[in-house]
């Protein structure tokens, strides 16, 4: 007997990159069925309430959305559980702020503020990468998937890392493997499906986070913390 779609989601079963506190409640907002997978998206309510702190409760998020202040990729969204994903452009008309959802090196969605000029377009993956004008919906430029181009990893163990494509291994009947080198000279490999090209050569077409997508080792993170502590002390 068919039971229909699931309508609930518990916090312990929610994706780790949502960073929900286990002690604040039992249930998490289940994303609406839409353009993105549940495990790879961030519901609008979590972005506004937990990340930006613009609301304390889900009811307040509902009131913000119903005033039609929130735009995702240039379209007004009033559904508080609308799923947003990597490279989505979120605009808030009331404050004049624009955000782009990109991963940090720990694989979590970062609150990345962008300029109004950058908010006029978004990058989409079609194996190559295309630049789409959000106002007209037309393709304005493209980047070929090729060696020596800048890319970001959007899945797997290296999620959030940024580097230049150095080599592509073809494996007929299996996964193609892409080798990437980051700005520190560290090399790593991942599946072809995890690669999102974000720039020609070393020049990215989007603004990046402060760390430039370089994942530090535990020892390097410790040294960085100690250096910051000594300089402040």
XYZ file of C-alpha atoms in Angstrom:
233
model
C 0.000 0.000 0.000
C 1.354 3.425 -0.966
C 1.958 5.768 1.948
C 2.668 8.985 0.092
C 5.561 11.419 0.431
C 7.373 12.068 3.703
C 6.539 15.432 5.247
C 8.754 15.460 8.341
C 12.484 15.518 9.051
C 14.175 15.053 12.414
C 17.173 17.141 13.395
C 19.403 14.100 13.951
C 18.628 12.969 10.385
C 19.167 16.420 8.830
C 22.346 17.064 6.791
C 25.343 17.961 8.957
C 26.166 21.054 6.879
C 22.911 22.697 8.085
C 24.665 22.934 11.499
C 21.491 22.563 13.573
C 21.728 22.343 17.363
C 20.454 18.962 18.560
C 19.134 20.459 21.798
C 16.905 23.174 20.298
C 14.119 20.835 19.200
C 13.174 17.506 17.682
C 12.249 18.435 14.119
C 14.049 20.262 11.313
C 12.406 22.046 8.367
C 12.006 19.598 5.502
C 12.846 21.284 2.160
C 10.033 21.564 -0.359
C 10.196 19.290 -3.363
C 11.941 21.372 -5.958
C 15.008 21.804 -8.123
C 17.564 20.392 -5.660
C 18.171 17.249 -3.629
C 17.447 17.296 0.111
C 21.018 16.363 1.096
C 22.574 19.043 -1.145
C 20.369 22.062 -0.404
C 19.770 24.645 2.323
C 16.141 25.603 3.109
C 15.416 29.322 3.017
C 14.242 29.307 6.658
C 17.652 28.051 7.876
C 19.475 30.691 5.826
C 17.375 33.583 7.217
C 16.925 32.356 10.801
C 20.062 30.369 11.654
C 22.673 32.021 9.412
C 21.664 35.677 9.016
C 19.775 35.880 12.365
C 17.090 38.054 10.727
C 14.375 36.098 12.577
C 14.048 34.178 15.826
C 11.260 31.788 14.824
C 9.851 30.167 11.717
C 6.754 32.353 12.053
C 8.899 35.482 11.715
C 10.595 34.027 8.613
C 7.131 33.419 7.146
C 6.205 37.078 7.705
C 9.426 38.234 6.003
C 8.858 35.980 2.977
C 5.177 36.878 2.586
C 6.150 40.542 2.227
C 7.973 39.422 -0.958
C 11.357 40.774 0.169
C 13.326 37.625 -0.723
C 14.428 36.846 -4.270
C 16.297 33.736 -5.370
C 17.913 33.993 -8.814
C 15.828 37.102 -9.507
C 12.456 35.499 -8.665
C 10.392 36.247 -5.538
C 10.043 33.189 -3.282
C 7.469 33.075 -0.465
C 7.966 29.410 0.491
C 10.056 29.335 3.689
C 11.292 25.797 2.977
C 12.283 26.535 -0.626
C 15.559 24.639 -1.317
C 18.540 26.812 -2.241
C 21.768 25.297 -3.495
C 25.350 25.962 -4.575
C 25.663 29.110 -6.749
C 22.119 30.342 -6.033
C 21.923 34.147 -5.734
C 19.764 35.323 -2.804
C 18.732 38.993 -2.804
C 17.005 40.896 0.012
C 15.371 44.046 -1.363
C 14.700 45.656 2.036
C 18.367 45.720 3.064
C 19.905 45.828 -0.421
C 22.041 42.771 0.373
C 22.997 40.021 -2.064
C 24.385 36.615 -1.163
C 25.776 33.697 -3.156
C 25.713 30.194 -1.686
C 29.164 28.613 -1.960
C 30.935 25.968 0.106
C 33.690 26.592 2.614
C 36.572 24.097 2.875
C 34.707 22.116 5.560
C 31.847 21.437 3.141
C 29.334 23.838 4.693
C 27.350 26.591 3.003
C 28.932 29.953 3.832
C 27.146 33.310 4.068
C 28.999 34.992 1.215
C 28.027 38.611 0.533
C 28.422 39.745 -3.096
C 28.181 43.059 -4.963
C 25.040 44.138 -6.897
C 27.022 43.738 -10.154
C 27.881 40.125 -9.312
C 24.246 39.447 -8.337
C 23.095 40.135 -11.913
C 24.390 36.779 -13.156
C 25.005 33.236 -11.965
C 27.135 30.324 -13.105
C 25.496 27.032 -14.108
C 27.173 23.701 -14.750
C 26.511 21.924 -18.049
C 29.765 19.915 -17.870
C 31.262 23.169 -19.131
C 30.123 26.254 -17.184
C 27.779 28.917 -18.562
C 27.140 32.432 -17.283
C 23.427 33.325 -17.261
C 21.966 36.827 -17.040
C 19.285 36.532 -14.332
C 17.174 39.359 -15.776
C 16.868 37.998 -19.314
C 17.693 34.326 -18.713
C 20.107 34.340 -21.639
C 23.613 32.876 -21.793
C 26.194 35.668 -21.868
C 29.456 33.680 -21.695
C 30.884 30.221 -21.047
C 33.990 28.449 -19.734
C 35.115 25.165 -21.274
C 35.924 22.225 -19.029
C 39.643 22.098 -19.739
C 43.010 21.812 -18.019
C 44.534 24.963 -16.468
C 41.067 26.335 -15.600
C 40.022 27.162 -12.028
C 37.433 24.878 -10.423
C 35.649 24.183 -7.143
C 34.854 20.697 -5.822
C 31.128 20.297 -5.075
C 31.071 16.768 -3.665
C 33.108 14.001 -2.063
C 35.888 14.190 0.517
C 37.425 17.350 -1.010
C 34.157 19.336 -0.943
C 34.764 23.101 -1.002
C 38.387 22.999 -2.185
C 39.443 25.247 -5.069
C 42.280 24.663 -7.507
C 43.434 24.452 -11.105
C 42.645 21.371 -13.202
C 45.944 19.670 -14.086
C 44.858 16.370 -15.621
C 41.818 14.295 -16.553
C 41.917 10.481 -16.505
C 39.341 8.774 -18.701
C 38.005 5.406 -17.479
C 35.449 3.974 -19.943
C 32.667 2.171 -18.082
C 33.634 3.819 -14.787
C 34.132 7.284 -13.304
C 36.510 9.745 -14.939
C 39.045 11.138 -12.445
C 40.177 14.771 -12.408
C 43.442 15.896 -10.759
C 43.471 19.367 -9.196
C 46.237 21.523 -7.663
C 45.392 24.293 -5.169
C 47.176 27.638 -4.658
C 49.537 26.110 -2.055
C 50.701 23.447 -4.506
C 48.788 20.582 -2.851
C 47.353 18.090 -5.344
C 44.222 15.972 -4.951
C 41.890 13.956 -7.171
C 38.107 13.612 -7.387
C 35.385 12.358 -9.711
C 34.528 14.342 -12.816
C 30.939 14.809 -11.577
C 32.232 16.707 -8.500
C 34.022 19.420 -10.516
C 32.467 22.861 -11.121
C 34.590 25.171 -13.301
C 34.486 28.740 -11.905
C 37.119 30.631 -13.900
C 39.401 30.820 -16.900
C 43.039 30.309 -15.984
C 43.620 31.556 -12.435
C 40.929 34.261 -12.585
C 37.620 33.311 -10.911
C 34.339 34.658 -12.313
C 32.898 34.876 -8.800
C 34.289 36.388 -5.602
C 35.764 33.774 -3.268
C 35.860 33.346 0.500
C 38.801 34.603 2.535
C 40.739 31.315 2.486
C 40.533 31.046 -1.334
C 39.418 27.423 -1.036
C 42.686 26.177 0.498
C 42.127 23.425 3.070
C 44.619 23.568 5.929
C 45.854 20.542 7.854
C 45.148 20.273 11.581
C 48.720 21.406 12.374
C 48.435 24.402 10.019
C 45.121 25.420 11.605
C 46.721 25.209 15.050
C 49.703 27.355 13.989
C 47.343 29.906 12.449
C 45.306 30.134 15.667
C 48.447 30.530 17.802
C 49.822 33.249 15.506
C 46.522 35.133 15.663
C 46.458 34.795 19.454
C 50.006 36.128 19.829
C 49.386 39.081 17.505
C 46.218 40.050 19.399
C 47.824 39.495 22.808
